[in-house]
Tab-separated table of C-alpha atoms in Angstrom:
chain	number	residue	atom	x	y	z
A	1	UNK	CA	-21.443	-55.948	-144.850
A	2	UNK	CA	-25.712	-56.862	-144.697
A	3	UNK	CA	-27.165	-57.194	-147.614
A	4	UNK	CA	-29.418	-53.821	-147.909
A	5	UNK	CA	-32.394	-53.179	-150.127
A	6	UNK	CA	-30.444	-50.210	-151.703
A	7	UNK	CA	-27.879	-53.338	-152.581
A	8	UNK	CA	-30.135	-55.272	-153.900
A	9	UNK	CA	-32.108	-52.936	-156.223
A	10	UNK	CA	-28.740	-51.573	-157.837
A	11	UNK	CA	-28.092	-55.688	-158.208
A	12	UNK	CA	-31.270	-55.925	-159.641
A	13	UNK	CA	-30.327	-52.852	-161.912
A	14	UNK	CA	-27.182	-54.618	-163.358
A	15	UNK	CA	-29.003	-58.099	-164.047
A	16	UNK	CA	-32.085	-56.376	-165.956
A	17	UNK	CA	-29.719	-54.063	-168.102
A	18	UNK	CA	-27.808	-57.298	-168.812
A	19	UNK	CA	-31.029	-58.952	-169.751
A	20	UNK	CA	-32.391	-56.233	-172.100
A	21	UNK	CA	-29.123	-56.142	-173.981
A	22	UNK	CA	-29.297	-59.948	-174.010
A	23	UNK	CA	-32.886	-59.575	-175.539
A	24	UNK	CA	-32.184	-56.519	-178.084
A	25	UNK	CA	-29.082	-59.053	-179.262
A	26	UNK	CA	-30.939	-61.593	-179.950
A	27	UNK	CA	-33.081	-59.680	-181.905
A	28	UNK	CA	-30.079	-58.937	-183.636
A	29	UNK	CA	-28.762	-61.987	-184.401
A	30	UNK	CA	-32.324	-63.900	-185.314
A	31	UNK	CA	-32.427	-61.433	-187.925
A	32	UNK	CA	-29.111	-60.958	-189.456
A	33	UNK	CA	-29.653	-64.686	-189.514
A	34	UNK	CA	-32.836	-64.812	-191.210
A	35	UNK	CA	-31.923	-62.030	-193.790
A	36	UNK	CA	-28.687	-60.010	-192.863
A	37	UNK	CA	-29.343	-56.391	-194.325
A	38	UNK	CA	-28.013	-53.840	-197.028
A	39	UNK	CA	-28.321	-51.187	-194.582
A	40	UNK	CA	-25.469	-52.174	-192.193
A	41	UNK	CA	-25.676	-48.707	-190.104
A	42	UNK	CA	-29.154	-48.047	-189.982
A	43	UNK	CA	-30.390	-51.381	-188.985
A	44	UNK	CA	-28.339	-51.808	-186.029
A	45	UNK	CA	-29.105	-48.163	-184.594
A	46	UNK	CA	-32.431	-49.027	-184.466
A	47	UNK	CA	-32.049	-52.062	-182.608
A	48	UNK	CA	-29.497	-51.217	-180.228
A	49	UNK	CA	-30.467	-47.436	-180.000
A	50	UNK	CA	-33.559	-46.528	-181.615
A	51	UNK	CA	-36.035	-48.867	-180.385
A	52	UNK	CA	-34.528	-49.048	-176.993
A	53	UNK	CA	-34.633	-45.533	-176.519
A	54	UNK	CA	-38.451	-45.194	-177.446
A	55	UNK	CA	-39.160	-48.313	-174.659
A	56	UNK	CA	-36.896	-46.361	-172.184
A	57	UNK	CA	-39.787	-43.021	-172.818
A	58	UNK	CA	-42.181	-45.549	-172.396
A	59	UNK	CA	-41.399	-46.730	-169.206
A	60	UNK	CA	-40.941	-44.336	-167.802
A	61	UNK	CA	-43.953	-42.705	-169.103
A	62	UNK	CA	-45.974	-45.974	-167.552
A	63	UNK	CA	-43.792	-45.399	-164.099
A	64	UNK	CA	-44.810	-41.639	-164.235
A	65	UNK	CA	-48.197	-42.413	-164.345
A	66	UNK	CA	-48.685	-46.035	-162.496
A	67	UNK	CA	-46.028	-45.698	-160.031
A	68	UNK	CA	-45.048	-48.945	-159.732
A	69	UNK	CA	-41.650	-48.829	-159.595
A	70	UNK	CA	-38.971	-46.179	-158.541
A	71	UNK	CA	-37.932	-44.368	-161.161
A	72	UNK	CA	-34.241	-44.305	-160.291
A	73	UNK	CA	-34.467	-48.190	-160.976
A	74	UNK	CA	-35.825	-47.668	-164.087
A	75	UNK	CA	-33.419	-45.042	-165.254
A	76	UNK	CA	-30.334	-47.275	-163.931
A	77	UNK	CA	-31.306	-50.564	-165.443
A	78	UNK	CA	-31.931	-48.656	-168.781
A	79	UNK	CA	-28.377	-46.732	-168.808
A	80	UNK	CA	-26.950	-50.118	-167.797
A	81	UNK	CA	-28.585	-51.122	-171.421
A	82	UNK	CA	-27.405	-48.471	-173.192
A	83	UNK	CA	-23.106	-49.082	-171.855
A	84	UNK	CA	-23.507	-52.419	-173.103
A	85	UNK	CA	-25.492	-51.597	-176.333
A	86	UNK	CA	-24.139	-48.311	-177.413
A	87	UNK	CA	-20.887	-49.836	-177.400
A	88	UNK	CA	-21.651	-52.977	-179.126
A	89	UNK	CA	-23.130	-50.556	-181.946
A	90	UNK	CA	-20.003	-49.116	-182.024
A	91	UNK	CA	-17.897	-52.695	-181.928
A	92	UNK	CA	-20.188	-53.693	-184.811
A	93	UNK	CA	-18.589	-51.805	-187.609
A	94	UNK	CA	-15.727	-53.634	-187.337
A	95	UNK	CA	-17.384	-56.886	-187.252
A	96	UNK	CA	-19.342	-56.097	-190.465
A	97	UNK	CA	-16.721	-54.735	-192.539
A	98	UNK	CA	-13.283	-56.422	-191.235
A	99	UNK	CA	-10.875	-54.076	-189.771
A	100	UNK	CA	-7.787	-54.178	-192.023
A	101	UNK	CA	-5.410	-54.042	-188.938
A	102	UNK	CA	-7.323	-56.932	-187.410
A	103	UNK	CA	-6.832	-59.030	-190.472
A	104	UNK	CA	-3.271	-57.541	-190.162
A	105	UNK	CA	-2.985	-59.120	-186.765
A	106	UNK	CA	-4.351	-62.746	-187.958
A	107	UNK	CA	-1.822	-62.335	-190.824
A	108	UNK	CA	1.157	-61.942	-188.525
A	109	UNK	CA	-0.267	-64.508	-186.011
A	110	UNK	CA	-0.272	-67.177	-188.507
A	111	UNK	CA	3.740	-66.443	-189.369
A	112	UNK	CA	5.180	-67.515	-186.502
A	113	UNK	CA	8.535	-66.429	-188.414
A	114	UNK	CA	7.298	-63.120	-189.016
A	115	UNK	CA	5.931	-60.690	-192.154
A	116	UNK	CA	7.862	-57.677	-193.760
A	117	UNK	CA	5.508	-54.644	-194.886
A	118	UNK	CA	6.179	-55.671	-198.251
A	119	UNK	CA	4.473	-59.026	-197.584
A	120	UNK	CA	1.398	-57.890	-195.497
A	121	UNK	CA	0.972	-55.389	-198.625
A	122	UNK	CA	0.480	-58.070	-201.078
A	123	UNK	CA	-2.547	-59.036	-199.213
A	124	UNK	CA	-4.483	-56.568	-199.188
A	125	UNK	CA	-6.039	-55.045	-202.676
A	126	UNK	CA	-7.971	-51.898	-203.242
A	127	UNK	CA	-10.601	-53.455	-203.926
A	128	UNK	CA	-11.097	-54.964	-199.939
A	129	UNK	CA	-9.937	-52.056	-198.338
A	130	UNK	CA	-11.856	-49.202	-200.196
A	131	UNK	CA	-13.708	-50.108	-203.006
A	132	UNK	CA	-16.219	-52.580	-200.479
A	133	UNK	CA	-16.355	-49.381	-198.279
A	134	UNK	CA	-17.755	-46.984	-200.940
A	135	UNK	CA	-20.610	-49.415	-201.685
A	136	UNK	CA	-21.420	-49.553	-197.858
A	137	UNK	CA	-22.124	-45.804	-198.356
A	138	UNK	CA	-24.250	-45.763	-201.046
A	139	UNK	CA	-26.062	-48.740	-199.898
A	140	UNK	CA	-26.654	-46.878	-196.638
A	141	UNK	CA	-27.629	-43.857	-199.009
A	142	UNK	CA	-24.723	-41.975	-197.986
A	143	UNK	CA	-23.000	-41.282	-201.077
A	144	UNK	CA	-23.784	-42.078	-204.865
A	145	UNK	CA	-22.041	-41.540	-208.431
A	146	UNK	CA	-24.090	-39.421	-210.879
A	147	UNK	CA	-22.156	-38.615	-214.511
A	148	UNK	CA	-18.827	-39.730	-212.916
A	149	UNK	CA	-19.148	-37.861	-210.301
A	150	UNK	CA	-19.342	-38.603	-206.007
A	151	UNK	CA	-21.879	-36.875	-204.434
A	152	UNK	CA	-22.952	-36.562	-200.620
A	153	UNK	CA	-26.477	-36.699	-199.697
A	154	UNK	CA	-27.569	-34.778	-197.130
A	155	UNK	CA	-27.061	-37.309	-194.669
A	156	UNK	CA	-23.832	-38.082	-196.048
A	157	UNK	CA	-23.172	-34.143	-195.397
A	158	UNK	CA	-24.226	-34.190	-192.114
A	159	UNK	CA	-22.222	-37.044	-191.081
A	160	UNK	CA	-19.194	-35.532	-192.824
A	161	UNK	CA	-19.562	-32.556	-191.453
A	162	UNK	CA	-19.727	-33.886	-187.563
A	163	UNK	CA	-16.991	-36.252	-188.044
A	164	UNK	CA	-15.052	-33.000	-189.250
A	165	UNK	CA	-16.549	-31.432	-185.956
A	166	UNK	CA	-15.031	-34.168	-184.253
A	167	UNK	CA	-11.712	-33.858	-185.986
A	168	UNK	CA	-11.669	-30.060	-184.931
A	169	UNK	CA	-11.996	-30.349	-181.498
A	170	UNK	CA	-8.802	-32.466	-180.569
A	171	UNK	CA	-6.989	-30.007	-183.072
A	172	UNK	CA	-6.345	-32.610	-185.393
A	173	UNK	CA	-6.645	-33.182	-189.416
A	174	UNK	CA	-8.635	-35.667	-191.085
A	175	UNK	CA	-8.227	-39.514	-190.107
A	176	UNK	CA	-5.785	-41.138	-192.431
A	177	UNK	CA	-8.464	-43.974	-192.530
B	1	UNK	CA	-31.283	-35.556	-154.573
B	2	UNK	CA	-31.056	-39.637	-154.026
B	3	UNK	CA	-27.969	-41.592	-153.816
B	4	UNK	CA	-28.740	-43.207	-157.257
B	5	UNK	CA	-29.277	-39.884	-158.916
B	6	UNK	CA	-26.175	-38.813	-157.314
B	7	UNK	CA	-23.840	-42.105	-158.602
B	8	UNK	CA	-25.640	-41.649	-162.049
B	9	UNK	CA	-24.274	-38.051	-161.758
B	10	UNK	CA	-21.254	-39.006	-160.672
B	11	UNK	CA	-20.615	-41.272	-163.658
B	12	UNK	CA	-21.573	-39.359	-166.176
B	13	UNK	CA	-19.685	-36.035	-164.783
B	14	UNK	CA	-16.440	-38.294	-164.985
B	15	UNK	CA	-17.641	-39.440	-168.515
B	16	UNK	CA	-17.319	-36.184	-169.669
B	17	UNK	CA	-14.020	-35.317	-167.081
B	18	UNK	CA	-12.381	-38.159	-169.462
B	19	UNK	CA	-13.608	-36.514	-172.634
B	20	UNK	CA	-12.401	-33.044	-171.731
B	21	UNK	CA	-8.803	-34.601	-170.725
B	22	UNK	CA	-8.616	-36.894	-174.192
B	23	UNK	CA	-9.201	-33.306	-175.832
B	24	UNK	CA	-6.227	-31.983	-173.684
B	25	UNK	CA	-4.193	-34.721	-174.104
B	26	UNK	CA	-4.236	-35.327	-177.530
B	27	UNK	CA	-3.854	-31.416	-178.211
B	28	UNK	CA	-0.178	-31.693	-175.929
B	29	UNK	CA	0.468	-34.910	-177.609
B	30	UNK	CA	0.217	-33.041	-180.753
B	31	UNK	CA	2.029	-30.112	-179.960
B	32	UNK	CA	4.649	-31.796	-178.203
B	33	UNK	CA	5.169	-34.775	-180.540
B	34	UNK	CA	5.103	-37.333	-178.103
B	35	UNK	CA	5.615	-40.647	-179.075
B	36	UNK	CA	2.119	-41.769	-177.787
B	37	UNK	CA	-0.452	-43.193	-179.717
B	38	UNK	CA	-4.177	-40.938	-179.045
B	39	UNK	CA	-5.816	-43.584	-178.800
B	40	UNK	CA	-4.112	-45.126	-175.943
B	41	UNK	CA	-4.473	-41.556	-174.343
B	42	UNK	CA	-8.655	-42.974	-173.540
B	43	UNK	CA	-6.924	-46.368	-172.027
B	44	UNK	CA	-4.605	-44.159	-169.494
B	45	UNK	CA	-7.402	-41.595	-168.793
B	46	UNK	CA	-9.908	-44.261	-168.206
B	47	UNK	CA	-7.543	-45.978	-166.280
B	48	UNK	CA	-6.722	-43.169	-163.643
B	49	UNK	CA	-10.106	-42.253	-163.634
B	50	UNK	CA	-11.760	-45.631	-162.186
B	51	UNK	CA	-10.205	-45.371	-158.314
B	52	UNK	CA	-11.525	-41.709	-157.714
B	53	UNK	CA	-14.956	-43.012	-159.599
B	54	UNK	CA	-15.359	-45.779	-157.342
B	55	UNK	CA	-14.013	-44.889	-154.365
B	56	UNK	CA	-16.503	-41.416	-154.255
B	57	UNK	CA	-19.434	-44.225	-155.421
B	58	UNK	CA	-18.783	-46.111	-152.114
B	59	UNK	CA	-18.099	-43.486	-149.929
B	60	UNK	CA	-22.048	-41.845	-151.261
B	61	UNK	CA	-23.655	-46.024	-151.667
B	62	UNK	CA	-21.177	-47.983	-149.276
B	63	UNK	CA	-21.929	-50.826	-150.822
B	64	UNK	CA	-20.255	-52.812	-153.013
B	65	UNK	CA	-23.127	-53.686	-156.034
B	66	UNK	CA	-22.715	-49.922	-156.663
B	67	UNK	CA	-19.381	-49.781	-157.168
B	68	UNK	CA	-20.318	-52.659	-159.586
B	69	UNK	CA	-22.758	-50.382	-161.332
B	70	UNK	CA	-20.488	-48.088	-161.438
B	71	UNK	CA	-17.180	-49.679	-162.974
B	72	UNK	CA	-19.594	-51.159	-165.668
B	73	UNK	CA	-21.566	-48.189	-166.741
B	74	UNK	CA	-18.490	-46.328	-166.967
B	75	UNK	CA	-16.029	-48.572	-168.457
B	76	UNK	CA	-18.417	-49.367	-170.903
B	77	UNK	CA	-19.157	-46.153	-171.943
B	78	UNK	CA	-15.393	-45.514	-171.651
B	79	UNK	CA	-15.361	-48.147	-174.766
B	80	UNK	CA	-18.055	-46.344	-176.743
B	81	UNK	CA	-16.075	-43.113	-176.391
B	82	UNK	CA	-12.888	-44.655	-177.534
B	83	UNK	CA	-14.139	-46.551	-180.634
B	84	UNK	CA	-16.161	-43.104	-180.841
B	85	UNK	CA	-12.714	-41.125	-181.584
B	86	UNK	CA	-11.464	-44.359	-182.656
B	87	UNK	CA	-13.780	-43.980	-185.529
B	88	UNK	CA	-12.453	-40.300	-186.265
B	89	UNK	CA	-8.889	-41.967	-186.513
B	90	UNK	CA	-8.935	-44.945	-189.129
B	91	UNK	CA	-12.868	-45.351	-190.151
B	92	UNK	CA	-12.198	-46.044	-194.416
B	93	UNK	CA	-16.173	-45.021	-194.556
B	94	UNK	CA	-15.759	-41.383	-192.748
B	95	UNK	CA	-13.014	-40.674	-194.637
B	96	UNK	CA	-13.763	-41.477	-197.831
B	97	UNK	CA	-16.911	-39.510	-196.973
B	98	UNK	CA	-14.915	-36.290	-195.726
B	99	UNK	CA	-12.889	-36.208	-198.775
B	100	UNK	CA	-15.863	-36.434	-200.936
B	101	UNK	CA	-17.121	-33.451	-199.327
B	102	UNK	CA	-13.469	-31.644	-199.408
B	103	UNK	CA	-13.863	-32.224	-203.057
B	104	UNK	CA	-10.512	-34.640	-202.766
B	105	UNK	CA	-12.779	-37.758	-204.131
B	106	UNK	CA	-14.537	-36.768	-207.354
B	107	UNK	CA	-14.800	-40.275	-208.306
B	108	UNK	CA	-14.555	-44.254	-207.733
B	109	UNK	CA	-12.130	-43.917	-209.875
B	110	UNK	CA	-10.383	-40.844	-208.317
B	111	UNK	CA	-10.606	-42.821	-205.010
B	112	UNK	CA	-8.727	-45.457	-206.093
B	113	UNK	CA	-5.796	-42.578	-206.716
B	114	UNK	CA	-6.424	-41.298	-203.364
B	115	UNK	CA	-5.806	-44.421	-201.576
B	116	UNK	CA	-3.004	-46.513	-201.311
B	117	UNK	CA	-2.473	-50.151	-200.144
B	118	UNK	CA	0.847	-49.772	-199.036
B	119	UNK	CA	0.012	-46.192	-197.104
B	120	UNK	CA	-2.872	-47.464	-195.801
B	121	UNK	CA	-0.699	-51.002	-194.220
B	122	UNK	CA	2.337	-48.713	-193.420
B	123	UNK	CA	-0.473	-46.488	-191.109
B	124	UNK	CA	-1.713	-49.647	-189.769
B	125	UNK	CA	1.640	-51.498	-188.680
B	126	UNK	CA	2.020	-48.057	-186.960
B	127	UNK	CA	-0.686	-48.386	-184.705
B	128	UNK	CA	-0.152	-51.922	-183.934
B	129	UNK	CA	3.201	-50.933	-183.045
B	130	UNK	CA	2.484	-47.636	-181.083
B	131	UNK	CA	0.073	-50.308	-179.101
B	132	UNK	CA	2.155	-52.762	-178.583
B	133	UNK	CA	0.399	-55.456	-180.538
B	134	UNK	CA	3.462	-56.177	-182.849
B	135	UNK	CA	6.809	-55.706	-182.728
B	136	UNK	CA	9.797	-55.961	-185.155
B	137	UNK	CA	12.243	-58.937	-184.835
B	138	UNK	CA	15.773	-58.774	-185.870
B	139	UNK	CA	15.334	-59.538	-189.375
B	140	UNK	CA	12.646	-56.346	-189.622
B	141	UNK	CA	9.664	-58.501	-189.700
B	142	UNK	CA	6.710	-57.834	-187.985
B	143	UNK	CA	5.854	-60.549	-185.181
B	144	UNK	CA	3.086	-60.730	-182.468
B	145	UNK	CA	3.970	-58.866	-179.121
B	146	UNK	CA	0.872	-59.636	-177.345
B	147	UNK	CA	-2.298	-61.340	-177.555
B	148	UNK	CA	-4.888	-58.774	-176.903
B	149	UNK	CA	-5.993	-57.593	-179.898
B	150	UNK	CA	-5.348	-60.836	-181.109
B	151	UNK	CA	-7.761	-62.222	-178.923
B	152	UNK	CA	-10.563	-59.838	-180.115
B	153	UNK	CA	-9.552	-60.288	-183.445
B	154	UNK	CA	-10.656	-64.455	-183.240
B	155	UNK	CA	-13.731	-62.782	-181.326
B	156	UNK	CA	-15.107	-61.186	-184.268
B	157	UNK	CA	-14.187	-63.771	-186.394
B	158	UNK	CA	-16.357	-66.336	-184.480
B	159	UNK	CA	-18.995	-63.562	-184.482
B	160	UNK	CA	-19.702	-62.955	-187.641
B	161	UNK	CA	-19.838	-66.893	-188.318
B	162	UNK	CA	-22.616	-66.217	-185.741
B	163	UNK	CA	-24.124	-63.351	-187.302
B	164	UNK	CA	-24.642	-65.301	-190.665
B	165	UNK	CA	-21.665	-63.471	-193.008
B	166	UNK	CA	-19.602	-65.549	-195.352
B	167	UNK	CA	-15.948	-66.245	-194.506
């Protein structure tokens, strides 16, 4: 099979996409490094989402009105970006805040003879699987205790209420978390 | 309508062909009671979907950095969409926010009611089991069955040394 320019520009597609990510995560690590924020969700939206999606406009703004490019090239290499980056946003929740069942797994892999339930329960507290969690909310400005009690903002609403969305769709009831 | 438009097309249209058959899966699952974890619904669906993805992506391109393109984009967002409903499933943070908004939660203190270690690694073990992570061995303890997770599991580990976080 030749090598044909429609081969090469979907090649070309792939290795810029790859290259973007590679700069947005860099970004991302130079800064978590240098500071690593409070706000755990926001923060990473806008670099892997946010910020990319604004440069995407932009481009193609640019291409709209310079033509130097095709704009199918532009709009492949940027929704190569956005596979790799939207699901790295999504990865990165588990990264932040360890995944109980991962720790789970490292528990088990470190007993060669094996764990009961009883044993793996031991290990975990409240305090790492929940209590850690509700901070994360109200530093993200999700949720926050006034007079004893929890309250939503309206952020915290909104994303309730599409997660619920979610729920409803498949026909199902709340996550058991 | 170019061939790139078209593949782009393509992918997306069986994007949402594999979001449309989770929702119908997981509904017969559910009414049925099989004994099949949702979330390993996406991996089967994904699965099945890649040869008619690709093969159509050739058949339009006929050439073989396409069907790159393609197996990337979509697997990828195939991932998104899984940790997506994934997210739905076992996220602590969505559902502590769902049940402060059901009124369930009042409280930190209330919360601490609501949850329960040994529910919460019970529901776990489940999942590890239902995808074949773990398994139980003769003396009803729970040993590694594959490496996979496992593997990912280190992953993050190493990333987060990366990222800057504290052990």
């Amino acid at each position: 099979m030749r090598i044909t320019g429609g081969e090469i520009l979907y090649l070309i597609s792939i290795f810029l996409g790859i290259l973007i990510f590679t700069f947005f995560m860099a970004i991302h690590i130079i800064i978590w490094r240098v500071k690593r924020p409070e706000k755990h969700i926001t923060l990473p939206i806008l670099v892997f989402a946010i910020i990319p999606f604004v440069l995407f406009l932009l481009t193609l703004f640019l291409n709209l009105k310079f033509r130097y490019l095709n704009t199918e090239d532009i709009v492949l290499t940027w929704v190569m970006y956005f596979a790799l980056g939207l699901g790295y946003l999504m990865t990165y929740p588990a990264v932040q805040a360890i995944s109980p069942s991962l720790e789970m797994l490292l528990y088990i892999a470190k007993s060669p003879e094996g764990l009961t339930e009883e044993e793996l329960v031991e290990r975990f507290n409240i305090k790492n699987l929940v209590e850690d969690r509700l901070s994360d909310l109200e530093e993200e400005n999700l949720a926050y205790e006034k007079e004893g009690q929890m309250i939503l903002t309206s952020k915290g609403n909104m994303l309730a209420s599409f997660m619920m969305i979610q729920r409803k769709i498949y026909g199902l009831e709340t996550g058991e978390g | 309508m170019s061939d790139k438009f078209l593949t782009l097309g393509l992918i997306f249209i069986f994007l949402f062909s594999l979001f449309i058959l989770h929702v119908l899966a997981v509904r017969i699952i559910e009414k049925l009671k099989l004994n099949i974890l949702r979330q390993m619904a996406v991996v089967y669906i994904t699965s099945a979907l890649n040869l008619p993805l690709i093969t159509t992506v050739f058949l339009i391109n006929k050439s073989i950095s396409s069907l790159i393109y393609a197996f990337i984009v979509f697997n990828a967002f195939a991932y998104f969409y899984f940790l997506f409903f994934n997210m739905g499933e076992t996220a602590r943070r969505v559902k502590i926010l769902i049940e402060i908004k059901k009124g369930n939660v009042k409280n930190s203190s209330n919360l601490k009611e609501f949850y329960k270690e040994d529910v919460m690694v019970k529901n776990r073990l489940e999942r590890l089991l239902g995808l074949n992570q773990v398994k139980l061995n003769p003396n009803n303890k729970y040993i590694m069955a594959n490496r996979i997770l496992f593997c990912g599991t280190m992953f993050m580990y190493s990333w987060r040394k990366v990222l800057g976080f504290e052990e």
